[in-house]
C-alpha cells in the first residue's frame, strides 16, 4: 500500500486527515514556482531539493535508495519515504507529520524532469500557497465530489489515492480543482436553465484555468522521459479528466481521454519492470470500470482499445459467499467481460441459416459463464439476506443494484452466441419482468437518490447532485427498453428512464429516455395498433404465454447492432445506426437534443 503523505494516516481515515489539513487552510494567493519555492519570499538557507523526507528535514543529501535510504538505515533513523511514491521505514513507525500553519498548506511536489527509480521518488518538497477559492473548492471536492461520484460501490481510488496524490502532485491538484469546479457549478445551478446556454461564470472560468494548469504540469512530466512514476500521475489525472467530461456531457471528449489513458495504462503496467503496487491496482480497477460502462453503452465506440491488463483475474478458490459488496461486483464485471468476448467471437464465426458453424470451445465457454452466473446467484441468496438487514441504506441500494445486474447478465449470456437474432430475447421475457421488478425495488429502496418532488415528465433538468461516474440503474433500464419487445414492459422501463435526470458516467438518463422512445417508434410502427395486447407486465407470470407469442413483434421489424452515436460536446444530436433484415441494413435515425 502506498505510503501516506498526510501525518497520522495510520490512525485515522484518509478523508479525516485531509479534512483536518484543509480546515487549517487560511492562505494568501500564490502560485507554483518552477524553482520549487512559493510566492512568499523568505530568507534563510537554500532548501534541500531531493531525497526522502527525513533527509529533507535534516537538510542533508539523500542517496535516494528505495524503499529506505541508506543514510537513514545506517544511522538508525526511521526513513519517512518518498510521499505517495512509497518507501519508508518499518510499519511500526508512523510517518512524520505534515505541518500546516495559518499561511501555508504544505503539499509535496515532484520534479517531473528527474526520476531515478521505476517507482519514482519526489525530488523536492515545496509548499503550495493556495488561495481561499482553491481551499474552498478542495474542501468541496473532499466533502461532496469524492463521496458522491463513486456511486454505490466504494473505491480506494476516490477515498485514498486521489486525495493523497492531490497533496503530492500539482498536476493532480489542479485536475481535482477543475473537477470540483464543474461539480459545484452543476449542483449550485441545478434549478437554472441549461448551463451551456449561459455565459461562462466564475466557477467555469476557474475550472478551465485549473484544467490548463494541470495539462501544463503533465506535459512537463512526460516530456522528460516516460517512467512509471510519471505515467502514474498521468493516469490519475486522466481519470479525473474523463470524470469531468462525463459530468459536463462532453461524452466524445471523455471517450478520447479514456482511449488515451487505456493505451498509456497498457504501456505502464505490462511488460518487464517492478511488480504492481496497491495503488496501481486501484488505477487499473477504475479504468476497468470506465471501459466496461463505455463498452456496455456501445459495442463499437470511440474507445475500442482494451488493454490486456484490464482482463479480470481469477480470485483463486471459489468461496461459499461474498465477503463484501466489491467482491460481488467484481464477479459481475468478470461475467460481463467474458460475455463481451463470447459475443465478439460469435460474430467472427462463419455461419449459414441451416447449420451455424460454432466451435466446441465457444459453446463450452458459454456453458462455463452460465455456471458461474448460477453460482453467483446461489452465493447472493445465501449471504445477502442477513447482510441487507444489517446494512446501511447505501449498501442496501447496492445489493438491489447487484441483483438487477445479475439478471441482465443472465439474459446477455443466454443470447451471446446469436448476437444477430433479436427474436431470442422473447424466450426470456420472464427475466425482463423480474428485472423490472428488481429495478422498482431499487427505486423504492433508494428514494433519496432517485425520486423527485416535482411531477415526473420528459423535461426534467439535468441534476448534477445525483450524478455519479460509476454504473447505476440506467444501463439495465435501457437494456430492457431496447431488447424486450413486450410493449407494456418496455413502456414502463422508458417511463422510469424519463423520471431520471442524472448521469451515470456516459449514461445520461434524460437523453437515453428519448432514444428509447425513438427506438420503440421505429420498431413497433403500427404493428400493435391491431394486436392490442391485454397482458400486463406486473402479472405476466400468471397469464397465458400463448397470447404473448401470438402478439410477438416480427423479426423484420426489429433492430439489431444498434449503435448510439453522440455528436457535439455537449451533445447536440444523437444518431441511431442499426440494421434490419432484408434490405434495411445501415439505417439511420437522428434525435436532436
Coordinates of C-alpha atoms in Angstrom, one line a residue:
X1 CA 0.0 0.0 0.0
X2 CA 1.3 3.4 -0.9
X3 CA 3.0 5.2 2.0
X4 CA 1.0 8.1 3.4
X5 CA 1.7 11.7 2.8
X6 CA -0.5 13.1 5.5
X7 CA 0.6 12.5 9.0
X8 CA -1.4 10.3 11.3
X9 CA -3.0 8.4 8.4
X10 CA -2.2 5.1 10.2
X11 CA -4.5 6.2 13.0
X12 CA -7.4 7.8 11.1
X13 CA -9.1 7.7 7.7
X14 CA -7.6 9.5 4.7
X15 CA -10.7 11.7 4.4
X16 CA -10.4 12.8 8.1
X17 CA -6.7 13.5 7.6
X18 CA -7.3 15.6 4.6
X19 CA -10.3 17.3 6.3
X20 CA -8.1 18.3 9.3
X21 CA -5.5 19.7 7.0
X22 CA -8.0 21.5 4.8
X23 CA -9.7 23.0 7.8
X24 CA -6.5 24.8 8.7
X25 CA -6.0 26.4 5.3
X26 CA -6.2 30.2 5.5
X27 CA -3.8 31.1 2.8
X28 CA -2.8 34.1 0.7
X29 CA -2.8 33.9 -3.1
X30 CA 0.2 32.3 -4.6
X31 CA 1.4 30.0 -7.4
X32 CA 3.6 27.1 -8.3
X33 CA 7.2 28.1 -8.8
X34 CA 9.4 26.3 -11.3
X35 CA 12.2 26.5 -8.7
X36 CA 10.2 24.8 -6.0
X37 CA 9.6 27.9 -4.0
X38 CA 6.4 29.9 -3.3
X39 CA 5.5 33.4 -4.0
X40 CA 6.3 34.2 -0.3
X41 CA 9.8 35.4 -0.1
X42 CA 11.7 34.3 3.0
X43 CA 15.3 34.4 3.9
X44 CA 17.4 31.5 5.1
X45 CA 19.4 28.7 3.7
X46 CA 18.6 27.1 0.4
X47 CA 16.3 24.1 0.7
X48 CA 17.4 20.6 0.0
X49 CA 15.7 19.6 -3.2
X50 CA 15.9 15.8 -3.3
X51 CA 15.7 12.8 -1.1
X52 CA 13.5 11.2 1.4
X53 CA 11.5 13.3 3.8
X54 CA 13.8 12.5 6.7
X55 CA 16.9 13.7 4.9
X56 CA 14.9 16.7 3.7
X57 CA 14.1 17.7 7.3
X58 CA 17.7 17.2 8.3
X59 CA 18.9 19.3 5.3
X60 CA 21.4 16.7 4.2
X61 CA 21.9 15.0 0.8
X62 CA 20.0 11.7 0.5
X63 CA 21.2 8.7 -1.5
X64 CA 17.6 8.1 -2.6
X65 CA 17.8 4.3 -2.2
X66 CA 14.4 2.6 -2.3
X67 CA 12.5 1.7 -0.2
X68 CA 14.7 3.0 2.7
X69 CA 17.5 5.3 2.1
X70 CA 20.9 4.2 3.4
X71 CA 21.5 7.5 5.2
X72 CA 18.6 6.7 7.5
X73 CA 19.1 3.0 7.8
X74 CA 22.8 3.1 8.7
X75 CA 22.3 5.8 11.4
X76 CA 19.3 4.0 12.9
X77 CA 16.8 6.6 11.9
X78 CA 13.3 6.0 10.6
X79 CA 13.1 6.8 6.9
X80 CA 9.8 8.6 6.1
X81 CA 9.9 7.6 2.5
X82 CA 9.1 9.5 -0.7
X83 CA 5.5 10.6 -0.2
X84 CA 2.8 9.0 -2.4
X85 CA 5.5 7.1 -4.3
X86 CA 6.1 4.7 -1.4
X87 CA 9.1 3.6 0.6
X88 CA 9.9 4.4 4.2
X89 CA 10.8 2.8 7.4
X90 CA 9.2 -0.1 9.3
X91 CA 5.4 -0.2 9.7
X92 CA 5.6 0.5 13.4
X93 CA 6.9 4.0 12.8
X94 CA 4.2 6.5 11.7
X95 CA 5.2 8.9 9.0
X96 CA 6.2 12.4 10.1
X97 CA 3.5 15.0 10.5
X98 CA 2.7 17.3 7.7
X99 CA 2.6 20.8 9.1
X100 CA 0.1 23.4 8.3
X101 CA 0.2 26.9 9.6
X102 CA -2.1 29.9 9.1
X103 CA -0.5 30.9 5.9
X104 CA 0.6 27.7 4.0
X105 CA -0.6 24.3 3.2
X106 CA 2.4 22.1 2.5
X107 CA 1.9 19.9 -0.5
X108 CA 4.7 17.6 -1.8
X109 CA 5.5 18.1 -5.4
X110 CA 7.6 16.1 -7.7
X111 CA 10.2 17.4 -10.3
X112 CA 8.9 15.8 -13.5
X113 CA 12.2 16.0 -15.3
X114 CA 14.1 13.6 -12.9
X115 CA 13.0 10.3 -11.6
X116 CA 15.6 7.8 -10.6
X117 CA 13.8 4.6 -10.0
X118 CA 10.9 2.8 -11.7
X119 CA 8.7 3.6 -8.7
X120 CA 9.9 7.2 -8.6
X121 CA 10.7 9.5 -5.8
X122 CA 9.9 13.2 -5.3
X123 CA 13.0 15.3 -5.9
X124 CA 11.9 18.1 -3.6
X125 CA 9.0 19.2 -1.5
X126 CA 7.7 22.7 -1.8
X127 CA 4.8 24.5 -0.1
X128 CA 1.9 25.4 -2.3
X129 CA 0.2 28.7 -1.5
X130 CA -3.5 28.0 -2.0
X131 CA -5.9 30.9 -2.4
X132 CA -9.1 30.9 -0.4
X133 CA -11.0 30.0 -3.5
X134 CA -8.7 27.0 -4.1
X135 CA -9.1 25.9 -0.5
X136 CA -12.9 26.2 -0.7
X137 CA -13.0 24.1 -3.9
X138 CA -10.7 21.5 -2.5
X139 CA -12.9 21.2 0.6
X140 CA -16.0 20.8 -1.7
X141 CA -14.2 18.0 -3.5
X142 CA -13.3 16.2 -0.3
X143 CA -16.8 16.7 1.3
X144 CA -19.1 16.3 -1.7
X145 CA -17.5 15.3 -5.0
X146 CA -15.2 12.4 -3.8
X147 CA -18.1 11.0 -1.7
X148 CA -20.8 11.2 -4.4
X149 CA -19.2 10.3 -7.7
X150 CA -18.1 6.7 -6.9
X151 CA -21.8 5.7 -6.6
X152 CA -22.8 2.6 -4.7
X153 CA -19.5 0.8 -4.8
X154 CA -16.7 2.4 -2.9
X155 CA -13.3 2.7 -4.5
X156 CA -9.8 3.2 -2.9
X157 CA -9.1 5.4 -5.9
X158 CA -11.5 8.1 -4.7
X159 CA -11.3 7.6 -1.0
X160 CA -7.5 7.3 -0.7
X161 CA -5.3 7.6 -3.8
X162 CA -6.8 10.7 -5.4
X163 CA -6.9 12.7 -2.1
X164 CA -3.3 11.7 -1.2
X165 CA -1.9 12.4 -4.6
X166 CA -3.6 15.8 -4.7
X167 CA -1.3 16.8 -1.9
X168 CA 1.7 15.3 -3.7
X169 CA 1.4 16.3 -7.4
X170 CA 0.5 19.7 -8.8
X171 CA -0.9 18.2 -12.0
X172 CA -3.4 16.2 -9.9
X173 CA -4.1 19.0 -7.5
X174 CA -5.2 21.3 -10.4
X175 CA -7.2 18.5 -12.1
X176 CA -9.1 17.9 -8.8
X177 CA -9.9 21.6 -8.6
X178 CA -11.1 21.6 -12.2
X179 CA -13.4 18.7 -11.4
X180 CA -14.6 20.2 -8.2
X181 CA -15.5 23.5 -10.1
X182 CA -17.6 21.5 -12.6
X183 CA -19.4 19.6 -9.9
X184 CA -20.0 22.5 -7.6
X185 CA -21.2 24.7 -10.5
X186 CA -23.7 22.0 -11.6
X187 CA -25.0 21.4 -8.1
X188 CA -25.5 25.0 -7.2
X189 CA -27.1 25.9 -10.5
X190 CA -29.4 22.8 -10.8
X191 CA -32.5 25.0 -10.7
X192 CA -31.4 27.1 -13.7
X193 CA -31.7 26.6 -17.4
X194 CA -29.1 24.5 -19.2
X195 CA -25.8 26.0 -18.2
X196 CA -24.1 25.6 -21.7
X197 CA -26.5 28.3 -23.0
X198 CA -25.2 30.9 -20.5
X199 CA -22.0 33.0 -20.4
X200 CA -19.1 31.4 -18.5
X201 CA -19.3 32.3 -14.8
X202 CA -16.6 32.4 -12.2
X203 CA -16.7 28.7 -11.5
X204 CA -16.5 27.8 -15.1
X205 CA -13.6 30.1 -15.7
X206 CA -11.9 28.7 -12.6
X207 CA -12.3 25.2 -13.8
X208 CA -10.9 25.9 -17.2
X209 CA -7.9 27.7 -15.7
X210 CA -7.1 24.7 -13.5
X211 CA -7.6 22.2 -16.3
X212 CA -5.0 24.1 -18.3
X213 CA -2.7 24.3 -15.3
X214 CA -3.0 20.5 -14.9
X215 CA -2.2 19.9 -18.6
X216 CA 0.9 22.1 -18.3
X217 CA 2.2 20.1 -15.4
X218 CA 1.5 16.8 -17.1
X219 CA 3.5 18.0 -20.2
X220 CA 6.5 18.6 -18.0
X221 CA 6.0 15.1 -16.5
X222 CA 6.0 13.3 -19.8
X223 CA 8.4 15.3 -21.9
X224 CA 11.4 14.4 -19.8
X225 CA 11.0 10.7 -20.5
X226 CA 8.2 8.4 -19.5
X227 CA 8.9 6.4 -16.4
X228 CA 6.4 4.5 -14.3
X229 CA 6.1 7.3 -11.7
X230 CA 5.3 10.0 -14.3
X231 CA 2.8 7.7 -16.1
X232 CA 1.0 7.1 -12.8
X233 CA 0.5 10.8 -12.4
X234 CA -0.8 11.0 -16.0
X235 CA -3.2 8.0 -15.4
X236 CA -4.7 9.5 -12.3
X237 CA -5.2 12.9 -14.0
X238 CA -6.7 11.1 -17.0
X239 CA -9.4 9.5 -14.8
X240 CA -10.2 12.9 -13.3
X241 CA -10.5 14.4 -16.9
X242 CA -12.8 11.6 -18.0
X243 CA -15.0 12.2 -15.0
X244 CA -15.1 15.9 -15.6
X245 CA -16.0 15.3 -19.3
X246 CA -18.8 12.9 -18.4
X247 CA -20.3 15.2 -15.8
X248 CA -20.3 18.1 -18.3
X249 CA -21.9 15.9 -21.0
X250 CA -18.8 16.1 -23.2
X251 CA -19.0 12.3 -24.0
X252 CA -16.9 12.3 -27.1
X253 CA -14.0 14.2 -25.4
X254 CA -14.4 11.8 -22.4
X255 CA -14.1 8.7 -24.6
X256 CA -11.0 10.2 -26.4
X257 CA -9.4 10.9 -22.9
X258 CA -10.3 7.3 -21.9
X259 CA -8.8 5.8 -25.0
X260 CA -5.5 7.6 -24.5
X261 CA -5.5 6.6 -20.8
X262 CA -6.1 2.9 -21.7
X263 CA -3.2 2.9 -24.1
X264 CA -0.9 4.5 -21.6
X265 CA -2.1 2.0 -19.0
X266 CA -1.1 -0.9 -21.2
X267 CA 2.4 0.6 -21.7
X268 CA 2.8 1.3 -18.0
X269 CA 1.5 -1.8 -16.3
X270 CA 2.6 -4.6 -18.7
X271 CA 5.9 -6.0 -19.7
X272 CA 9.1 -6.1 -17.6
X273 CA 9.5 -3.9 -14.6
X274 CA 8.6 -3.8 -10.9
X275 CA 5.6 -5.6 -9.8
X276 CA 2.3 -3.7 -9.4
X277 CA 1.7 -1.9 -6.1
X278 CA -1.6 -1.4 -4.4
X279 CA -2.3 2.0 -6.0
X280 CA -1.5 0.5 -9.4
X281 CA -4.3 -2.0 -8.8
X282 CA -6.7 0.8 -7.8
X283 CA -5.9 2.7 -11.0
X284 CA -6.4 -0.5 -13.1
X285 CA -9.7 -1.2 -11.3
X286 CA -11.1 2.2 -12.1
X287 CA -10.0 2.1 -15.7
X288 CA -11.7 -1.3 -15.9
X289 CA -15.0 0.2 -14.6
X290 CA -14.8 3.1 -17.2
X291 CA -14.0 0.7 -20.0
X292 CA -16.9 -1.6 -19.0
X293 CA -19.5 1.2 -19.0
X294 CA -18.4 2.6 -22.3
X295 CA -18.4 -0.9 -23.9
X296 CA -21.8 -1.6 -22.4
X297 CA -23.1 1.7 -23.9
X298 CA -21.9 0.9 -27.4
X299 CA -20.2 -2.2 -28.9
X300 CA -18.5 0.0 -31.4
X301 CA -17.5 3.2 -29.6
X302 CA -14.8 5.8 -29.8
X303 CA -13.0 3.7 -27.2
X304 CA -12.4 0.3 -28.8
X305 CA -9.0 -0.3 -27.2
X306 CA -9.0 -2.9 -24.4
X307 CA -5.6 -3.4 -22.6
X308 CA -4.8 -6.9 -21.6
X309 CA -4.1 -5.6 -18.1
X310 CA -7.8 -5.0 -17.7
X311 CA -8.6 -8.6 -18.0
X312 CA -10.2 -9.7 -14.7
X313 CA -8.0 -12.1 -12.8
X314 CA -9.3 -15.2 -11.0
X315 CA -9.6 -14.7 -7.3
X316 CA -8.4 -18.3 -6.7
X317 CA -10.5 -21.0 -4.9
X318 CA -14.2 -20.1 -5.1
X319 CA -15.7 -19.1 -1.8
X320 CA -19.1 -20.1 -0.4
X321 CA -20.3 -16.5 -0.1
X322 CA -19.3 -12.9 -0.8
X323 CA -17.2 -11.1 1.9
X324 CA -18.2 -7.6 0.7
X325 CA -20.0 -5.7 -2.0
X326 CA -16.9 -5.1 -4.0
X327 CA -16.2 -8.8 -4.3
X328 CA -19.8 -9.5 -5.6
X329 CA -19.4 -6.6 -8.1
X330 CA -16.1 -7.9 -9.3
X331 CA -17.7 -11.2 -10.2
X332 CA -20.4 -9.4 -12.2
X333 CA -17.6 -7.5 -14.0
X334 CA -15.9 -10.8 -14.9
X335 CA -19.1 -12.2 -16.2
X336 CA -19.8 -9.2 -18.4
X337 CA -16.2 -9.2 -19.7
X338 CA -16.5 -12.8 -20.7
X339 CA -19.9 -12.2 -22.4
X340 CA -18.4 -9.4 -24.5
X341 CA -15.6 -11.8 -25.6
X342 CA -18.1 -14.5 -26.4
X343 CA -20.2 -12.2 -28.5
X344 CA -17.2 -10.9 -30.4
X345 CA -16.1 -14.4 -31.1
X346 CA -19.6 -15.4 -32.3
X347 CA -19.6 -12.5 -34.7
X348 CA -16.4 -13.7 -36.2
X349 CA -17.5 -17.2 -36.8
X350 CA -18.9 -18.1 -40.3
X351 CA -22.5 -19.4 -40.3
X352 CA -25.4 -20.3 -42.6
X353 CA -29.1 -20.4 -42.0
X354 CA -29.4 -24.2 -41.7
X355 CA -26.4 -25.1 -39.6
X356 CA -24.5 -22.5 -37.6
X357 CA -20.8 -23.3 -37.5
X358 CA -19.6 -22.9 -34.0
X359 CA -16.5 -24.3 -32.4
X360 CA -16.9 -26.6 -29.4
X361 CA -14.7 -24.2 -27.4
X362 CA -17.1 -21.2 -27.7
X363 CA -20.1 -23.3 -26.6
X364 CA -18.2 -24.7 -23.6
X365 CA -17.2 -21.1 -22.7
X366 CA -20.9 -20.1 -22.8
X367 CA -21.8 -23.1 -20.5
X368 CA -19.0 -22.0 -18.1
X369 CA -20.3 -18.4 -18.0
X370 CA -23.9 -19.8 -17.3
X371 CA -22.5 -21.9 -14.5
X372 CA -20.7 -19.0 -12.9
X373 CA -23.8 -16.8 -13.1
X374 CA -25.8 -19.6 -11.3
X375 CA -23.0 -19.8 -8.7
X376 CA -23.1 -16.1 -8.2
X377 CA -26.9 -16.2 -7.5
X378 CA -26.5 -19.0 -5.0
X379 CA -23.9 -17.1 -3.1
X380 CA -26.0 -13.9 -3.3
X381 CA -29.2 -15.6 -1.9
X382 CA -27.2 -17.4 0.8
X383 CA -25.4 -14.4 2.2
X384 CA -27.4 -11.3 1.2
X385 CA -30.5 -11.5 3.4
X386 CA -28.8 -11.0 6.8
X387 CA -26.3 -8.6 5.2
X388 CA -29.0 -6.4 3.8
X389 CA -30.9 -6.3 7.1
X390 CA -27.9 -5.0 8.9
X391 CA -26.7 -2.7 6.1
X392 CA -27.0 1.0 5.7
X393 CA -29.3 2.5 3.1
X394 CA -26.4 2.9 0.7
X395 CA -25.3 -0.7 1.0
X396 CA -29.0 -1.9 0.7
X397 CA -29.2 0.1 -2.6
X398 CA -26.0 -1.5 -3.8
X399 CA -27.3 -5.1 -3.1
X400 CA -30.5 -4.3 -5.1
X401 CA -28.4 -2.9 -7.9
X402 CA -26.2 -6.0 -8.0
X403 CA -29.2 -8.3 -8.2
X404 CA -30.6 -6.4 -11.2
X405 CA -27.2 -6.5 -13.0
X406 CA -27.1 -10.3 -12.4
X407 CA -30.5 -10.7 -14.2
X408 CA -29.3 -8.5 -17.1
X409 CA -26.0 -10.6 -17.3
X410 CA -28.0 -13.8 -17.3
X411 CA -30.0 -12.7 -20.3
X412 CA -26.9 -11.5 -22.1
X413 CA -25.2 -14.8 -21.5
X414 CA -28.1 -16.8 -22.9
X415 CA -28.1 -14.9 -26.3
X416 CA -24.3 -14.3 -26.5
X417 CA -23.7 -16.9 -29.3
X418 CA -26.5 -15.4 -31.6
X419 CA -25.9 -11.7 -31.5
X420 CA -27.9 -11.0 -34.7
X421 CA -31.1 -12.9 -33.6
X422 CA -33.2 -10.5 -31.7
X423 CA -36.1 -12.9 -31.5
X424 CA -34.2 -15.0 -29.0
X425 CA -34.9 -12.3 -26.3
X426 CA -38.6 -13.3 -26.4
X427 CA -37.7 -16.6 -24.6
X428 CA -36.5 -14.6 -21.6
X429 CA -39.5 -12.3 -21.1
X430 CA -39.9 -13.7 -17.6
X431 CA -36.4 -12.5 -16.8
X432 CA -37.3 -9.0 -18.1
X433 CA -40.3 -9.0 -15.8
X434 CA -38.0 -10.0 -12.9
X435 CA -35.5 -7.3 -13.9
X436 CA -38.2 -4.6 -13.9
X437 CA -39.4 -5.8 -10.5
X438 CA -35.9 -5.5 -9.2
X439 CA -35.5 -2.0 -10.6
X440 CA -38.8 -1.0 -9.0
X441 CA -37.5 -2.3 -5.6
X442 CA -34.3 -0.4 -6.2
X443 CA -36.1 2.8 -6.7
X444 CA -38.2 2.2 -3.5
X445 CA -35.0 1.4 -1.5
X446 CA -33.2 4.5 -2.8
X447 CA -35.9 7.1 -3.0
X448 CA -33.4 9.6 -1.5
X449 CA -31.4 9.3 -4.8
X450 CA -33.9 8.5 -7.5
X451 CA -37.2 10.1 -6.6
X452 CA -38.1 13.7 -7.2
X453 CA -40.6 16.1 -5.5
X454 CA -41.7 17.5 -8.9
X455 CA -44.1 15.6 -11.1
X456 CA -42.5 13.1 -13.4
X457 CA -42.1 14.2 -17.0
X458 CA -39.9 14.3 -20.1
X459 CA -38.4 17.8 -19.5
X460 CA -36.7 17.3 -16.1
X461 CA -33.5 19.3 -15.9
X462 CA -30.1 17.6 -15.5
X463 CA -29.4 17.0 -11.8
X464 CA -25.6 17.1 -11.1
X465 CA -26.2 16.5 -7.4
X466 CA -27.4 12.9 -8.1
X467 CA -24.9 12.2 -10.9
X468 CA -22.2 9.6 -10.5
X469 CA -19.3 8.3 -12.6
X470 CA -19.9 4.6 -12.0
X471 CA -22.7 2.3 -13.3
X472 CA -26.2 2.6 -11.7
X473 CA -29.7 1.7 -12.7
X474 CA -29.8 3.4 -16.1
X475 CA -28.0 0.6 -18.1
X476 CA -30.4 -2.2 -17.0
X477 CA -33.4 0.1 -17.8
X478 CA -32.1 1.0 -21.2
X479 CA -31.3 -2.7 -21.9
X480 CA -34.9 -3.6 -21.1
X481 CA -36.2 -0.8 -23.4
X482 CA -34.2 -1.9 -26.5
X483 CA -34.2 -5.7 -26.0
X484 CA -37.6 -6.6 -24.6
X485 CA -40.4 -6.3 -27.2
X486 CA -43.3 -6.7 -24.9
X487 CA -45.0 -3.2 -25.1
X488 CA -46.1 -2.8 -21.5
X489 CA -42.7 -3.9 -20.1
X490 CA -40.6 -1.6 -22.3
X491 CA -43.1 1.2 -21.9
X492 CA -42.7 1.1 -18.1
X493 CA -38.9 0.9 -18.4
X494 CA -38.8 4.0 -20.6
X495 CA -41.1 5.8 -18.2
X496 CA -38.7 5.0 -15.4
X497 CA -35.9 6.4 -17.6
X498 CA -37.9 9.6 -18.1
X499 CA -38.1 10.1 -14.4
X500 CA -34.3 10.0 -14.2
X501 CA -32.4 13.3 -14.6
X502 CA -28.9 12.3 -13.5
X503 CA -26.0 10.8 -15.3
X504 CA -24.1 7.6 -14.6
X505 CA -20.8 8.2 -16.4
X506 CA -21.6 8.2 -20.1
X507 CA -25.1 7.1 -19.4
X508 CA -27.4 10.1 -19.5
X509 CA -30.9 9.2 -18.2
X510 CA -32.8 12.0 -20.0
X511 CA -31.1 11.5 -23.3
X512 CA -31.5 7.7 -23.3
X513 CA -35.2 8.1 -22.4
X514 CA -35.6 10.0 -25.7
X515 CA -33.5 7.4 -27.5
X516 CA -35.7 4.6 -26.0
X517 CA -38.9 6.4 -27.2
X518 CA -37.5 6.7 -30.7
X519 CA -36.4 3.0 -30.8
X520 CA -39.9 1.9 -29.8
X521 CA -41.5 4.1 -32.5
X522 CA -39.1 2.8 -35.2
X523 CA -39.5 -0.8 -34.2
X524 CA -43.2 -1.1 -33.4
X525 CA -44.6 1.3 -36.0
X526 CA -48.3 0.5 -36.2
X527 CA -48.0 -3.3 -35.5
X528 CA -49.5 -3.3 -32.0
X529 CA -52.4 -1.0 -33.1
X530 CA -54.1 -4.1 -34.5
X531 CA -52.9 -6.6 -31.9
X532 CA -53.9 -4.6 -28.7
X533 CA -52.2 -6.9 -26.2
X534 CA -54.1 -7.4 -23.0
X535 CA -51.4 -8.7 -20.8
X536 CA -49.7 -6.7 -18.1
X537 CA -46.0 -6.6 -17.2
X538 CA -46.6 -7.0 -13.5
X539 CA -48.8 -10.1 -13.9
X540 CA -47.2 -11.7 -16.9
X541 CA -46.2 -14.8 -15.0
X542 CA -49.9 -15.6 -14.3
X543 CA -51.1 -15.2 -17.8
X544 CA -51.2 -17.4 -20.9
X545 CA -47.9 -17.4 -22.7
X546 CA -49.6 -18.3 -25.9
X547 CA -51.2 -14.8 -26.1
X548 CA -47.8 -13.3 -25.7
X549 CA -46.3 -15.3 -28.5
X550 CA -49.2 -14.5 -30.8
X551 CA -48.5 -10.8 -30.4
X552 CA -44.7 -11.0 -30.7
X553 CA -43.1 -8.3 -32.8
X554 CA -41.9 -9.9 -36.1
X555 CA -38.2 -10.2 -36.6
X556 CA -38.4 -8.0 -39.7
X557 CA -39.4 -5.0 -37.5
X558 CA -36.6 -5.4 -35.0
X559 CA -33.3 -3.6 -34.9
X560 CA -30.0 -5.3 -34.3
X561 CA -26.5 -3.9 -34.0
X562 CA -28.0 -0.7 -32.6
X563 CA -25.3 2.0 -32.1
X564 CA -25.9 5.3 -30.4
X565 CA -23.7 8.0 -31.9
X566 CA -23.3 11.2 -29.9
X567 CA -22.4 14.4 -31.8
X568 CA -21.2 17.5 -30.1
X569 CA -19.7 18.5 -26.8
X570 CA -22.1 18.9 -25.1
X571 CA -24.3 16.6 -27.1
X572 CA -26.5 18.4 -29.7
X573 CA -27.5 15.4 -31.8
X574 CA -27.9 11.7 -31.3
X575 CA -27.8 9.4 -34.4
X576 CA -29.0 5.8 -34.2
X577 CA -27.3 3.4 -36.5
X578 CA -28.9 0.0 -36.8
X579 CA -29.6 -2.9 -39.1
X580 CA -32.7 -4.9 -40.0
X581 CA -33.5 -7.9 -42.1
X582 CA -33.8 -7.9 -45.9
X583 CA -32.7 -4.6 -47.3
X584 CA -32.8 -2.4 -44.2
X585 CA -29.0 -2.5 -43.4
X586 CA -27.3 0.7 -42.5
X587 CA -30.5 2.6 -41.5
X588 CA -30.1 5.9 -39.6
X589 CA -32.3 7.9 -37.4
X590 CA -31.5 11.2 -35.7
X591 CA -32.7 12.7 -32.5
X592 CA -32.0 16.4 -31.8
X593 CA -31.1 17.1 -28.1

